[in-house]
Coordinates of C-alpha atoms in Angstrom, one line a residue:
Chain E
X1 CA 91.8 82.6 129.6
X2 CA 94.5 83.1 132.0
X3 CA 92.4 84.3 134.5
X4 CA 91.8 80.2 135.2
X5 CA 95.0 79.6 135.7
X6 CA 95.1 81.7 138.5
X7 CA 92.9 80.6 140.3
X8 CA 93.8 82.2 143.7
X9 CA 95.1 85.6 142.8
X10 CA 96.7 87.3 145.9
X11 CA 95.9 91.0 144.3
X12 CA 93.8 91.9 141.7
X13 CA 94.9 94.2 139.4
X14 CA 92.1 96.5 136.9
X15 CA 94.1 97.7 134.1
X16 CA 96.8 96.6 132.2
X17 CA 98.5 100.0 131.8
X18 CA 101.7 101.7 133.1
X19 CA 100.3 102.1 136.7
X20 CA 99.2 98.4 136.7
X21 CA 101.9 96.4 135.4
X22 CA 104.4 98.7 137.1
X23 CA 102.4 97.2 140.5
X24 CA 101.7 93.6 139.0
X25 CA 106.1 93.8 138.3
X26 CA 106.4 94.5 142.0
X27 CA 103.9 92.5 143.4
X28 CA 105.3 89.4 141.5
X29 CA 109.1 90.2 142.3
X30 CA 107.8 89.6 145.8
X31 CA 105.6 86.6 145.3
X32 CA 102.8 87.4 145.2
X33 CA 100.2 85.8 142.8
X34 CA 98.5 88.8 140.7
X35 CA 96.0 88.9 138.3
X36 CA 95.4 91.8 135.6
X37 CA 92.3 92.2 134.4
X38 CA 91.9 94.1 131.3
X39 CA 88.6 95.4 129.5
X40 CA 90.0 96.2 126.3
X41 CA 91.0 94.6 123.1
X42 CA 93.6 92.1 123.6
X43 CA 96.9 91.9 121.9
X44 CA 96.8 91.3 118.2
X45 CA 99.4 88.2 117.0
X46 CA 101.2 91.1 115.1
X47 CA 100.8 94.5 114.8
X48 CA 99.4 95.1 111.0
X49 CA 95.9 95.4 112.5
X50 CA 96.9 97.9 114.4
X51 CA 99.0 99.4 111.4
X52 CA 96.2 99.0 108.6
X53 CA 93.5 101.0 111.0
X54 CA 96.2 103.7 111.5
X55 CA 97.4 103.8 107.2
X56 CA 93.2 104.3 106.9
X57 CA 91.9 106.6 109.3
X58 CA 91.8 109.9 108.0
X59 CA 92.7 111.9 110.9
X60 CA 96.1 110.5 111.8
X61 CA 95.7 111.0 115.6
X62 CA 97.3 109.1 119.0
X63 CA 94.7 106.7 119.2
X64 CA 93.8 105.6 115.5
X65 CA 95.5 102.8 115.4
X66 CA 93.4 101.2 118.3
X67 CA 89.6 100.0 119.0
X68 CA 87.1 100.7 119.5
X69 CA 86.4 102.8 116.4
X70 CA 84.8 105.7 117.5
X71 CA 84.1 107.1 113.9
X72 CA 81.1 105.4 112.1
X73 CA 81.0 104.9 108.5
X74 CA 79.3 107.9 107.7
X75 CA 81.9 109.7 109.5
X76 CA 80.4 110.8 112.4
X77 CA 81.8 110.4 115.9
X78 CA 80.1 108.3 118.0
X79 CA 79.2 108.7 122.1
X80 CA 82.1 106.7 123.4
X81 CA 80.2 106.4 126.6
X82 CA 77.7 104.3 124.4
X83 CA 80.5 101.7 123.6
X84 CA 82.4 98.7 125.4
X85 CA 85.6 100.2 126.5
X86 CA 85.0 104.1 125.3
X87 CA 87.6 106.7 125.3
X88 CA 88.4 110.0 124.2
X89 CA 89.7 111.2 120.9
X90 CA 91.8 114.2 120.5
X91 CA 89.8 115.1 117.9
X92 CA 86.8 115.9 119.9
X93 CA 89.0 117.5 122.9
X94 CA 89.2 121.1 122.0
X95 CA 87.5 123.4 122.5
X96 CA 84.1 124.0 120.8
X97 CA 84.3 125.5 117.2
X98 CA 83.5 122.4 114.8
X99 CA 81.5 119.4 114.0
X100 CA 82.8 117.1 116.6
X101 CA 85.4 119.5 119.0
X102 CA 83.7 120.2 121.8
X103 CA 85.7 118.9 125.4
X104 CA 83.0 120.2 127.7
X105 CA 80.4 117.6 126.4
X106 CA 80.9 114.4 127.7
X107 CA 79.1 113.0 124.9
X108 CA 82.0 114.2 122.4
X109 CA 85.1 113.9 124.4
X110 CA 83.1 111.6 127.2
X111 CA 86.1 113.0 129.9
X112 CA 83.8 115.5 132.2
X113 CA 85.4 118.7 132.0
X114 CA 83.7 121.8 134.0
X115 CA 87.7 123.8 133.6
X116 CA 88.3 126.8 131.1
X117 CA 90.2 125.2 129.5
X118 CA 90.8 121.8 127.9
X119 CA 92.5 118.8 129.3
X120 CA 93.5 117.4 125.5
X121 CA 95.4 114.5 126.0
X122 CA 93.7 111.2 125.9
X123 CA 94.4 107.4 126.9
X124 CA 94.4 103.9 125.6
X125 CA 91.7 101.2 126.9
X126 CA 93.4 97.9 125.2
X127 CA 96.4 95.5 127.1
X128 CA 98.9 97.7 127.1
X129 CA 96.9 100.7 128.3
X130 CA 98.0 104.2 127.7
X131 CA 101.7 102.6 126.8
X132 CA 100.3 102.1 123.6
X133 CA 101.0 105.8 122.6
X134 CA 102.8 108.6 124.3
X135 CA 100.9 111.6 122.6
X136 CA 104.0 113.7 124.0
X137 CA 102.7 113.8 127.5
X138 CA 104.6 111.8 129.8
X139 CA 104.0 112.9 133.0
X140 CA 107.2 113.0 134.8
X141 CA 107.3 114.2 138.6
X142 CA 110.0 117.5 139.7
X143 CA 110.9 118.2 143.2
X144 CA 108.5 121.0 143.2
X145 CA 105.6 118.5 143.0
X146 CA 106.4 117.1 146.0
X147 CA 106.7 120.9 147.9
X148 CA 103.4 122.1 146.4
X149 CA 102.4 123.5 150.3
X150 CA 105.9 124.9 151.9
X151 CA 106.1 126.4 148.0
X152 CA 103.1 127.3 146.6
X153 CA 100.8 127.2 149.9
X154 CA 98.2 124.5 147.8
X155 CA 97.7 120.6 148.4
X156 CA 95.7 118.7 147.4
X157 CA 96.4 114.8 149.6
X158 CA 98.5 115.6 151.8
X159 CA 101.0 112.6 151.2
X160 CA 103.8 114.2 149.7
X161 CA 104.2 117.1 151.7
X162 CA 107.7 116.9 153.2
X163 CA 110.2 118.8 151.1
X164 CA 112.2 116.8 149.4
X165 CA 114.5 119.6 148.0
X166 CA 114.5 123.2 147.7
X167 CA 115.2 125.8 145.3
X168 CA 117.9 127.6 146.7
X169 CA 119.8 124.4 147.6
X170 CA 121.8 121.9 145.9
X171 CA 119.9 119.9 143.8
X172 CA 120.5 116.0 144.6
X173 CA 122.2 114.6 142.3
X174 CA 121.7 111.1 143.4
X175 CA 118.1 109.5 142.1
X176 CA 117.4 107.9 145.4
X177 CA 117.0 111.1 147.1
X178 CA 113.9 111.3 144.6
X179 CA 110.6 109.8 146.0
X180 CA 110.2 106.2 145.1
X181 CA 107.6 106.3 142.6
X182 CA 109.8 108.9 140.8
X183 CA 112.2 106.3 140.4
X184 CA 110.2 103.5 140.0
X185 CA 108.5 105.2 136.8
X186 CA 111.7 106.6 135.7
X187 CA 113.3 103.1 135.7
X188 CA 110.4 100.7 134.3
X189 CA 109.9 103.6 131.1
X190 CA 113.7 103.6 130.5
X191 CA 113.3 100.2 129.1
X192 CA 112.1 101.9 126.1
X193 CA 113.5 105.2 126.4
X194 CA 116.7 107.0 127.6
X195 CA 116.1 109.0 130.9
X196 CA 116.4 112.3 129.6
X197 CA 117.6 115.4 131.3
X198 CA 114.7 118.0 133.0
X199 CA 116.0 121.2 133.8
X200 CA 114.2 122.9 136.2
X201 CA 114.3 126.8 137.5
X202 CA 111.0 127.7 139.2
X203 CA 108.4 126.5 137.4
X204 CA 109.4 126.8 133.9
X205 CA 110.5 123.1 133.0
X206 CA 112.1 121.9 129.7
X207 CA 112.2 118.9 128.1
X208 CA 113.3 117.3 125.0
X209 CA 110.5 114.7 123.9
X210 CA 111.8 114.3 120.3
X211 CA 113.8 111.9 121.8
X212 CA 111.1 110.0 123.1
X213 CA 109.3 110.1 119.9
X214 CA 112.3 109.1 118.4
X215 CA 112.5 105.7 120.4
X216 CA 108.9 105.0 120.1
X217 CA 107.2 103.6 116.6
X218 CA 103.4 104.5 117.5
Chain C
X1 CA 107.5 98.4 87.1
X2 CA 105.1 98.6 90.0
X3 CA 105.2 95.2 92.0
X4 CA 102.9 96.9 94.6
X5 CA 100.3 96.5 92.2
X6 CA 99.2 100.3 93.5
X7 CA 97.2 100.8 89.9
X8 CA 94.5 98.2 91.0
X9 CA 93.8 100.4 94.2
X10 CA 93.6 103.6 92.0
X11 CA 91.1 102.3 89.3
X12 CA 89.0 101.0 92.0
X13 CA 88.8 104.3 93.5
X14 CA 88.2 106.4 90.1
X15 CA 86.0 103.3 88.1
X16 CA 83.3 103.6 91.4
X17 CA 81.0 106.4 93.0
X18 CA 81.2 104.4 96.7
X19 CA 78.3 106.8 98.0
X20 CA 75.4 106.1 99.0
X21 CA 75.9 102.8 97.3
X22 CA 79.0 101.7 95.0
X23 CA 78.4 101.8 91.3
X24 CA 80.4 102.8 88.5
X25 CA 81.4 106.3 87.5
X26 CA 79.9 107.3 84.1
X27 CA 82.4 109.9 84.0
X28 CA 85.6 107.5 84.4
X29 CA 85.0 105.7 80.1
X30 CA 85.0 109.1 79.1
X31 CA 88.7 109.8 80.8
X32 CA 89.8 106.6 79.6
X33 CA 88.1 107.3 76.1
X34 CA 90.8 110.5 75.9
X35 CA 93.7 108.7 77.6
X36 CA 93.2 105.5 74.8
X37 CA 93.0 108.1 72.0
X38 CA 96.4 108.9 71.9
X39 CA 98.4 106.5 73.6
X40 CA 102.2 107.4 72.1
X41 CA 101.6 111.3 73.8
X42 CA 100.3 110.5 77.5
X43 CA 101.0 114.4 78.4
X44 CA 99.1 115.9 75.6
X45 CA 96.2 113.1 77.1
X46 CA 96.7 114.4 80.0
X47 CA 96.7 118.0 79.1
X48 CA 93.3 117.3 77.4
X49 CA 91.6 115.8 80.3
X50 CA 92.7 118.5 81.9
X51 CA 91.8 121.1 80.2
X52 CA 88.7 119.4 79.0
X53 CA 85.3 121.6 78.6
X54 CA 83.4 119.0 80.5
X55 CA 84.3 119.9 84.2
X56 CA 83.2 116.1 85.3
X57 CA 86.4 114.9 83.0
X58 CA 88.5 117.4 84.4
X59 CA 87.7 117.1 88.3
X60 CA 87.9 113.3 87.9
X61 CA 91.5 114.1 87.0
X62 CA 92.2 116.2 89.4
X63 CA 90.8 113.5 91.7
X64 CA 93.3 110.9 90.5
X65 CA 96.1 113.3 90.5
X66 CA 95.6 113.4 94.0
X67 CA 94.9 110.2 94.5
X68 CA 98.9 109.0 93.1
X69 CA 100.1 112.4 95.0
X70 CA 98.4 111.5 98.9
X71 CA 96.6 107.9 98.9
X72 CA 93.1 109.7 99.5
X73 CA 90.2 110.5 97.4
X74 CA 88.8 113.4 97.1
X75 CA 85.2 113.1 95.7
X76 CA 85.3 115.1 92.3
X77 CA 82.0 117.4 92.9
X78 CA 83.6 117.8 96.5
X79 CA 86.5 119.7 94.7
X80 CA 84.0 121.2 92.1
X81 CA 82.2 122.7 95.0
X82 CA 85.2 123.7 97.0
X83 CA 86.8 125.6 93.6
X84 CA 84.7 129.0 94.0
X85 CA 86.3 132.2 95.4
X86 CA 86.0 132.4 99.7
X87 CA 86.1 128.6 99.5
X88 CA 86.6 127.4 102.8
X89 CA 89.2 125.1 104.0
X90 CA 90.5 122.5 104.0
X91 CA 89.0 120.7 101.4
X92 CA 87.3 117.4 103.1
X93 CA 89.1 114.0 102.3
X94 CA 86.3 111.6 101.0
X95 CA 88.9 108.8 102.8
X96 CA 92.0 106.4 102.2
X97 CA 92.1 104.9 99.2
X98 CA 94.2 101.6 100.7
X99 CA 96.4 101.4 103.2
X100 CA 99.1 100.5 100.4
X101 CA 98.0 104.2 98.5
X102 CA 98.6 105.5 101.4
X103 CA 102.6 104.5 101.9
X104 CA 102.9 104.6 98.3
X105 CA 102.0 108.3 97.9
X106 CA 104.1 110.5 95.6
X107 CA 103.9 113.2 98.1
X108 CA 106.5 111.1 100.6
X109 CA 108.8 110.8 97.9
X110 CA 109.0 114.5 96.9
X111 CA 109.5 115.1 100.8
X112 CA 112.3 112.1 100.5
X113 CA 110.5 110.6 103.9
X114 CA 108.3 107.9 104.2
X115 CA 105.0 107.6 106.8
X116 CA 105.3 106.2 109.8
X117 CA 105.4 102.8 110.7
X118 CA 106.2 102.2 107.0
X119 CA 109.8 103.0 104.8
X120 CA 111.5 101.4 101.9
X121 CA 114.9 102.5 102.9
X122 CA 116.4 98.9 103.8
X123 CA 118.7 98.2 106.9
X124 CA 122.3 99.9 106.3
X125 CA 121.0 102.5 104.4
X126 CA 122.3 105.2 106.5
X127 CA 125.6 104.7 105.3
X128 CA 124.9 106.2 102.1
X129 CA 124.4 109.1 100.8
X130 CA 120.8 110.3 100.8
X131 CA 119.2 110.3 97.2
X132 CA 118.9 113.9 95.3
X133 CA 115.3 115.0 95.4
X134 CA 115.5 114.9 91.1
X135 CA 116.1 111.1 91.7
X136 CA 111.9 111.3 92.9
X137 CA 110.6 114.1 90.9
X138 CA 112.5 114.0 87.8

């Protein structure tokens, strides 16, 4: 649909979510043409479709209010991998002790998972992406990400390895001493939530997400 | 008064067996037959489906108890089978009645919250004084 009336994108974009339109927004601030393309469910005129699948579902999880359904009518979970646009459900992310938990078969939580222990968050596929819920994770870089060799002696990509502040020191207090996509993400999600306060010693962080919850419907 | 119309949802659920294939209750003219038979005491009816020697009359009421508590139905020989000592839990939800029984479940009133996404309370009312829970349950 409005794929034709760009007809000579500059950048293509694959996914509508945070990560994407937080690139499209910066791309297009600097005129370029940009295209996102998005596999999943497009936006509903309203959002009692949305609301009606959530009031029904049984389980009352992250991701009911969305498609696809990964639940048939019998009430069996489906293989997402088997569907258009498949993704996880919480409900089959832990760890292996019912009917449908099990997060080390791809076929249940279709994430492939060889850890101990379960990755249990999960993600949106529809326009909006993963913005679409917050599930309480809302990964949020501190400076000790960005000094995982000179503090922990591991890296993994090598991009971020200059210290950017160090425990011991003063903490900078203002934001632009933080890496730019720290602040990027911090001020693009502030549209819908207040920057909150992360108080860091070591590696023990705290944050309050009630707040966010608070601010955020679904 | 019940402008919701939440009653139609309810008899739906209790009139019909939905699995494997929707047809109507045998059990559900027997309730009604005890409900219609005294209609100036709905308690003592109540008391007498509940108490009633055939367990298919009782569990169905236990059914539609829940059903007006939590929106969800909970098939009757589900709750028969789940009644025994060691019973495991919890007990599994058949489904939803309606997305209406859901929102308009007693259960958010005794808790004096509503679900999410969904609420009565009408803009402004924060400036007065929350309800007293006998205002619900009363």
């Amino acid at each position: 649909m409005c794929a034709e009336r760009i007809r000579d994108p500059d950048v293509v974009i694959v996914g509508s979510g945070i990560a994407g339109a937080l690139i499209a927004k910066a791309l297009a601030t600097g005129g370029r043409k940009v295209l996102i393309l998005e596999a999943g469910e497009a936006l509903p005129p309203d959002i009692n479709s949305y609301m009606n699948r959530f009031l029904m579902a049984k389980s009352k999880v992250p991701e009911s209010p969305y498609l696809p359904e990964l639940f048939n009518a019998k009430g069996d979970l489906t293989d997402p991998s088997t569907m258009n646009v498949g993704r996880p459900t919480v409900l089959s992310l832990g760890p292996k002790d019912s009917k449908f938990n099990d997060f080390q078969n791809p076929k249940m939580s279709y994430l492939v998972q060889h850890g101990p222990l379960a990755f249990g968050s999960t993600y949106e596929r529809v326009n909006g992406g993963t913005s679409r819920h917050w599930l309480g994770t809302s990964l949020r870089f501190v400076p000790a990400d960005f000094e995982m060799k000179s503090r922990y002696g591991r890296l993994s990509t090598g991009r971020s390895n200059t210290p950017i502040w160090r425990s011991g020191t003063a903490r900078p207090r203002r934001r632009s001493a933080y890496p730019p996509m720290w602040r990027i993400r911090n001020i693009s999600i502030s549209d819908s939530a207040p920057i909150i306060p992360i108080r860091c010693r070591g590696l023990r962080c705290r944050r309050s997400t009630w707040r966010w919850k608070r601010r955020c419907p679904v | 008064m019940d402008p919701i119309q939440i009653k139609r949802d309810y008899f739906n659920a209790a009139k019909f067996i939905e699995k494997p294939s929707r047809k109507p209750n045998p059990i559900f003219p027997k309730l009604m037959d005890i409900i219609r038979g005294d209609p100036t005491n709905p308690v003592a009816a109540a008391a007498k489906v509940m108490n009633n020697p055939d367990t298919a009359v009782m569990y169905l009421g236990r059914s539609i108890i829940l059903a007006w508590y939590l929106g969800v139905w909970y098939d009757p020989d589900v709750l028969k089978r789940y009644n025994t000592p060691n019973q495991p839990s919890p007990v599994p939800v058949d489904r939803v009645i309606s997305a209406a029984a859901y929102t308009q479940g007693w259960t958010w009133r005794v808790a004096q919250a509503h679900p999410m996404g969904y609420s009565e309370l009408r803009y402004g009312y924060w400036a007065q004084d929350a309800l007293p829970l006998s205002d619900y349950i009363a």
